[in-house]
C-alpha cells in the first residue's frame, strides 16, 4: 500500500492517523476513493484507529457546515441504537 500511495499522500495519511489516534468514534467521509485508501492505510498501519471508524460514507466536497450536520445526525442516530 505504501508504494502505491506515494510520498505526499502517505505522509498526509500518517498525519491524519496521528490526529485521530485518541478519537473514540470516527465518521470517515469524503469524495471518490480517498476515504477508502485512507481506511485501507488505517487497517494496515494503524489498526487501533481503524477500529474506531464507525462508518465510511461518500460525500462530494461538503462544506464545513454540511459535514458537521452529517456527523451530528450520524452519531445521534448511532447513539439511539446503542441505548
Coordinates of N, CA, C and O in Angstrom, one line a residue, residues 14-26 42 46 48-53:
X14 N -0.5 9.6 7.3 CA 0.1 9.4 8.6 C -0.3 10.5 9.5 O -0.5 10.3 10.7
X15 N -0.3 11.7 9.0 CA -0.7 12.9 9.9 C -2.1 12.8 10.3 O -2.5 13.1 11.4
X16 N -3.0 12.3 9.4 CA -4.4 12.2 9.7 C -4.6 11.1 10.8 O -5.3 11.3 11.8
X17 N -3.9 10.0 10.6 CA -3.9 8.9 11.6 C -3.5 9.3 13.0 O -4.1 9.0 14.0
X18 N -2.4 10.1 13.0 CA -1.9 10.6 14.3 C -2.9 11.5 14.9 O -3.1 11.5 16.1
X19 N -3.6 12.4 14.1 CA -4.6 13.3 14.7 C -5.8 12.5 15.2 O -6.4 13.0 16.2
X20 N -6.1 11.4 14.7 CA -7.3 10.6 15.1 C -7.0 9.6 16.2 O -7.9 8.9 16.6
X21 N -5.7 9.5 16.6 CA -5.3 8.4 17.5 C -6.1 8.3 18.7 O -6.4 7.1 19.1
X22 N -6.6 9.3 19.3 CA -7.3 9.3 20.6 C -8.8 9.4 20.4 O -9.5 9.6 21.4
X23 N -9.3 9.4 19.2 CA -10.8 9.6 18.9 C -11.5 8.3 19.4 O -11.1 7.2 19.1
X24 N -12.7 8.5 20.0 CA -13.5 7.3 20.4 C -14.3 6.8 19.3 O -14.6 5.6 19.2
X25 N -14.8 7.6 18.4 CA -15.6 7.2 17.2 C -15.3 8.1 16.1 O -15.2 9.4 16.2
X26 N -15.2 7.6 14.9 CA -14.9 8.3 13.7 C -15.8 8.0 12.6 O -16.2 6.9 12.3
X42 N -5.3 2.8 7.3 CA -5.5 2.7 8.7 C -5.5 1.2 9.1 O -4.9 0.8 10.1
X46 N -2.5 1.3 11.2 CA -3.0 1.8 12.5 C -4.3 1.1 12.8 O -5.3 1.7 12.8
X48 N -5.7 0.2 15.6 CA -6.5 0.7 16.7 C -7.3 1.9 16.2 O -8.5 2.1 16.6
X49 N -6.8 2.7 15.3 CA -7.5 3.9 14.8 C -8.6 3.3 13.9 O -9.7 3.8 13.9
X50 N -8.3 2.3 13.0 CA -9.3 1.7 12.1 C -10.5 1.2 12.9 O -11.6 1.3 12.5
X51 N -10.2 0.6 14.1 CA -11.3 0.1 14.9 C -12.3 1.1 15.4 O -13.4 0.9 15.7
X52 N -11.8 2.4 15.5 CA -12.6 3.5 16.0 C -13.5 4.0 14.8 O -14.4 4.8 15.1
X53 N -13.2 3.6 13.6 CA -14.0 4.1 12.5 C -15.4 3.5 12.5 O -15.5 2.2 12.4

